PDB file of C-alpha atoms in Angstrom:
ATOM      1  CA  UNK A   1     -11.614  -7.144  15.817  1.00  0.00           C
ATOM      2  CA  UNK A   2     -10.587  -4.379  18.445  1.00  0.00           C
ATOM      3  CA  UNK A   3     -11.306  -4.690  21.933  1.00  0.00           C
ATOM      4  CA  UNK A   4     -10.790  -2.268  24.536  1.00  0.00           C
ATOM      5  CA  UNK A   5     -11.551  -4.097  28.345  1.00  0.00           C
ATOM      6  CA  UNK A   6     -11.447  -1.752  31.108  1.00  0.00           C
ATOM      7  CA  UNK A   7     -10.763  -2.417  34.476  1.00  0.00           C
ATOM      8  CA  UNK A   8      -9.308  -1.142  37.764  1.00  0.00           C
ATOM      9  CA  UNK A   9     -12.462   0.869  39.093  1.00  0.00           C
ATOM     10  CA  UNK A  10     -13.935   0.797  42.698  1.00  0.00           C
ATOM     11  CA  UNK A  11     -14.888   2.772  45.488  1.00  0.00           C
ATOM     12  CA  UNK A  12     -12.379   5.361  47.069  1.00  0.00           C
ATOM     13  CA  UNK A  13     -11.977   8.230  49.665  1.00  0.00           C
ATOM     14  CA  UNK A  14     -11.424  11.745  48.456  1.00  0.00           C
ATOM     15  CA  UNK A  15      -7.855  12.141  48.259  1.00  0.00           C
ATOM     16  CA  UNK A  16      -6.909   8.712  47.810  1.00  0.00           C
ATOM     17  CA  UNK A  17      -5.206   7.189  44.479  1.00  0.00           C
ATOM     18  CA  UNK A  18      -6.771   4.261  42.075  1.00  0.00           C
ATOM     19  CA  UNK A  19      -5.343   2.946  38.773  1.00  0.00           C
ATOM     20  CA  UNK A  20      -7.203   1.886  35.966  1.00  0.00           C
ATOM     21  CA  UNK A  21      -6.378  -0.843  33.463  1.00  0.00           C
ATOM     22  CA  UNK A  22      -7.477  -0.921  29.628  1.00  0.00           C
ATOM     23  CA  UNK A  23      -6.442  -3.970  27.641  1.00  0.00           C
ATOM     24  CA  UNK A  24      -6.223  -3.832  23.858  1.00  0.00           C
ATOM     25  CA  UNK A  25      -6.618  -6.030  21.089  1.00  0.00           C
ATOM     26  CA  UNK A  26      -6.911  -5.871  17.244  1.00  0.00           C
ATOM     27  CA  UNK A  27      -5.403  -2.405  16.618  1.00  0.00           C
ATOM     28  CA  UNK A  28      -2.469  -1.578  14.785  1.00  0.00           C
ATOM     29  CA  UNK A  29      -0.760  -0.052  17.427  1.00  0.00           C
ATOM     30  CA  UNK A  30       1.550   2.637  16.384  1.00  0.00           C
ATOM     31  CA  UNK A  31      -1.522   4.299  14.096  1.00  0.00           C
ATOM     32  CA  UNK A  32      -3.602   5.149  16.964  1.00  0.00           C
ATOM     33  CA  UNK A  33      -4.329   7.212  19.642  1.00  0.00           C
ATOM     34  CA  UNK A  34      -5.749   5.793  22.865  1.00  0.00           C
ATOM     35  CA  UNK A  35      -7.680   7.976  25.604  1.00  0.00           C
ATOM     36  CA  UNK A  36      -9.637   8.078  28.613  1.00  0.00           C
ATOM     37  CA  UNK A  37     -13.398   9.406  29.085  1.00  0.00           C
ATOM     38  CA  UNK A  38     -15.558   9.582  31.802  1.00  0.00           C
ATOM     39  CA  UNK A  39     -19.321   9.526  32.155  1.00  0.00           C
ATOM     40  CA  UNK A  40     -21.116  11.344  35.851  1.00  0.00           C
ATOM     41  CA  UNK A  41     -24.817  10.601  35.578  1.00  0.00           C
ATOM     42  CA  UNK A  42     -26.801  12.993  33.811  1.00  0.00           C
ATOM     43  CA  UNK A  43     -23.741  14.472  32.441  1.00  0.00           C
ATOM     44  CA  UNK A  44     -22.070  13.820  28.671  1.00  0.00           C
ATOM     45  CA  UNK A  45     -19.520  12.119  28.618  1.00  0.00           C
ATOM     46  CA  UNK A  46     -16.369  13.912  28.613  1.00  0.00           C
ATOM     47  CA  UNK A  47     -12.498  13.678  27.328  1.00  0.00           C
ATOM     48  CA  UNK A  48     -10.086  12.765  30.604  1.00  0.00           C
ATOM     49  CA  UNK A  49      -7.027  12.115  28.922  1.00  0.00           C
ATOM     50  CA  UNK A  50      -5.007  11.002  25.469  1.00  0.00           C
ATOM     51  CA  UNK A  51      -1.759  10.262  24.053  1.00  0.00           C
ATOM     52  CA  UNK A  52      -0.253   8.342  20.769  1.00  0.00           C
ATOM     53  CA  UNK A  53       0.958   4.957  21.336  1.00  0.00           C
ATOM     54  CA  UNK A  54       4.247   5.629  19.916  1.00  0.00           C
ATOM     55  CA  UNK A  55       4.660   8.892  21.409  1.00  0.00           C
ATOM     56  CA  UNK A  56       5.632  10.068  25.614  1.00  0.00           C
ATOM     57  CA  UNK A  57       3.027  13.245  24.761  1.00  0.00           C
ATOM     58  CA  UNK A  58      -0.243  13.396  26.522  1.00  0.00           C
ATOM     59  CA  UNK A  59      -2.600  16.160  27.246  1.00  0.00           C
ATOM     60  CA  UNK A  60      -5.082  16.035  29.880  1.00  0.00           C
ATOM     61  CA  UNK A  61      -8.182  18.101  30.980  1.00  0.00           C
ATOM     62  CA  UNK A  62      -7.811  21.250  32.996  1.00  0.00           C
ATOM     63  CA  UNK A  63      -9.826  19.418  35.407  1.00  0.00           C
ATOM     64  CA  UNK A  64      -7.361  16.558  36.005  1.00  0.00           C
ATOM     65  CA  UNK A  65      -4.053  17.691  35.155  1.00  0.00           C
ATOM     66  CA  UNK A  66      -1.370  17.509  37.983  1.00  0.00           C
ATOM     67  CA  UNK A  67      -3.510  14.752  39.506  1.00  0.00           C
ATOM     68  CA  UNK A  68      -4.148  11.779  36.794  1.00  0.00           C
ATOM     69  CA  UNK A  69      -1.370  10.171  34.365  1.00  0.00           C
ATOM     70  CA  UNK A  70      -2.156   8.295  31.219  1.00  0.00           C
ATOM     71  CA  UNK A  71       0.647   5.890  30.114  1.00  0.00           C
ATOM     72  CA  UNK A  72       1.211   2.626  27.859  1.00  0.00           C
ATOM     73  CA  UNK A  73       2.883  -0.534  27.867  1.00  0.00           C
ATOM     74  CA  UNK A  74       3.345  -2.259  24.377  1.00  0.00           C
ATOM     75  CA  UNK A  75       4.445  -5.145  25.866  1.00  0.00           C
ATOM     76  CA  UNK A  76       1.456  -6.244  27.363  1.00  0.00           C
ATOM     77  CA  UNK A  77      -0.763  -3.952  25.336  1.00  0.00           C
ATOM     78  CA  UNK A  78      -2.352  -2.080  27.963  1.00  0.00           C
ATOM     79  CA  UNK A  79      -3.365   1.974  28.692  1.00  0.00           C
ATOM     80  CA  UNK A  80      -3.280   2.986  32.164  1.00  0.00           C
ATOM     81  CA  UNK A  81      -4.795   6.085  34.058  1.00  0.00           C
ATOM     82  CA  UNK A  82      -3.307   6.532  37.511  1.00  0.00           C
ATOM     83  CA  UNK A  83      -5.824   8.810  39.677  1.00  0.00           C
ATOM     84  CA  UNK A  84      -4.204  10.737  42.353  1.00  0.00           C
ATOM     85  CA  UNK A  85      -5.903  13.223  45.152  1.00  0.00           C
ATOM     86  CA  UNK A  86      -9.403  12.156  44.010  1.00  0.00           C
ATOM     87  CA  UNK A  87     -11.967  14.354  44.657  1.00  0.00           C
ATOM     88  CA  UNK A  88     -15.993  13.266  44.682  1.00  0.00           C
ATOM     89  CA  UNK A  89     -16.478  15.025  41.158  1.00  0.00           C
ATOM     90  CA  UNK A  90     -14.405  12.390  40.005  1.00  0.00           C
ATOM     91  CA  UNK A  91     -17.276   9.829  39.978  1.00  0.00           C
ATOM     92  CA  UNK A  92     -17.891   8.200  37.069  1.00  0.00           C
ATOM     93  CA  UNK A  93     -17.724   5.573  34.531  1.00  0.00           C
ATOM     94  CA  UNK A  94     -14.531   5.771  33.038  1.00  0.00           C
ATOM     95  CA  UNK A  95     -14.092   4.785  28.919  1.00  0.00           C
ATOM     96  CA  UNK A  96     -11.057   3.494  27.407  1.00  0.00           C
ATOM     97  CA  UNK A  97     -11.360   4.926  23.587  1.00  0.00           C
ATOM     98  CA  UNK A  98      -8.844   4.531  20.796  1.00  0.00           C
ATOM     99  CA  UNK A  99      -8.471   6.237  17.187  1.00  0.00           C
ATOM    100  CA  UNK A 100      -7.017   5.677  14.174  1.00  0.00           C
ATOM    101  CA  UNK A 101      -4.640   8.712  12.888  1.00  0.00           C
ATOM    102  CA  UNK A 102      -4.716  12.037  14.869  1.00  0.00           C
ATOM    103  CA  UNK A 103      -6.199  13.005  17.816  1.00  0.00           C
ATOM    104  CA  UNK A 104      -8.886  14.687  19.573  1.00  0.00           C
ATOM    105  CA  UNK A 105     -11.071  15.355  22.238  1.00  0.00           C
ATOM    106  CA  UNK A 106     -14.684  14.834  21.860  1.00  0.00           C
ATOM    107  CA  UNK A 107     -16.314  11.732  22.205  1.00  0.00           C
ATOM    108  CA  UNK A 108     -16.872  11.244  18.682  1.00  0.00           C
ATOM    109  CA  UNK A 109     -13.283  11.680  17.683  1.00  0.00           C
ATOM    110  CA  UNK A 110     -12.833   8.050  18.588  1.00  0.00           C
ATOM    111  CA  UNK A 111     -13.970   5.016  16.962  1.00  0.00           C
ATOM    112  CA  UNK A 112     -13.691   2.411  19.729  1.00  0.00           C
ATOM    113  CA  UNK A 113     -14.780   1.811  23.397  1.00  0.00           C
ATOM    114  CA  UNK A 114     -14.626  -0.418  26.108  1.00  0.00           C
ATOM    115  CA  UNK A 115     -17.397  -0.811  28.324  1.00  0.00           C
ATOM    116  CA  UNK A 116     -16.501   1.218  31.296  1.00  0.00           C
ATOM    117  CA  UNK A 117     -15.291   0.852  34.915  1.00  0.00           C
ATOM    118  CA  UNK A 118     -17.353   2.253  37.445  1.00  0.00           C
ATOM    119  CA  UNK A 119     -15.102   5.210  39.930  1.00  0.00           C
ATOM    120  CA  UNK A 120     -16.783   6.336  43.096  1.00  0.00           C
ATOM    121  CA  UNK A 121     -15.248   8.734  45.584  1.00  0.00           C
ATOM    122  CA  UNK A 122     -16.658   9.525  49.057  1.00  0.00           C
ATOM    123  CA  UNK A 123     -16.082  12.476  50.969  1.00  0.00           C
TER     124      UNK A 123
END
């Protein structure tokens, strides 16, 4: 059974720096892709970041490139997205997503979720 648990999400000041936390379970690793969405209210939901599991590549949204970092450790099974110079657009929930072959960036690319951490910057 694959779980995806987010964590890592709180309240910061625009141009501070927060790191979020997804822990996996139940995939087989080096088959899927694992990325980041977020969620602003009344907005869709929207691709952040991805990259392979076995694989240093990652792409990123226009929006956050140069300011947020996806990365993987396979010992402890766990996706990472460090936030740097956060801005109040930012808010959101943030989604931990994973896929199985390939990769993508809509939301319905990806088969599983976690439940979302909740990232809230003030101005």
């Amino acid at each position: 059974q694959v779980q995806l648990v987010e964590s890592g999400g709180g309240l910061v000041q625009a141009g501070g720096s927060l790191r979020l936390f997804c822990a996996a379970s139940g995939l087989t690793f080096s088959t899927y892709t694992m990325a980041w969405f977020r969620q602003a209210p009344g907005k869709e939901r929207e691709f952040v970041a991805a990259s392979p599991w076995t694989s240093e590549a990652a792409y990123y949204a226009d929006s956050v490139k140069g300011r947020f970092t996806i990365s993987k450790n396979s010992a402890t099974n766990t996706v990472y997205l460090q936030m740097s110079s956060l801005k109040p657009e930012d808010t959101a929930v943030y989604y931990c997503a994973a896929r199985q072959w390939g990769r993508g960036r809509k939301s319905s690319d990806y088969n599983y979720w976690g439940q979302g951490t909740q990232v809230t910057v003030s101005s």
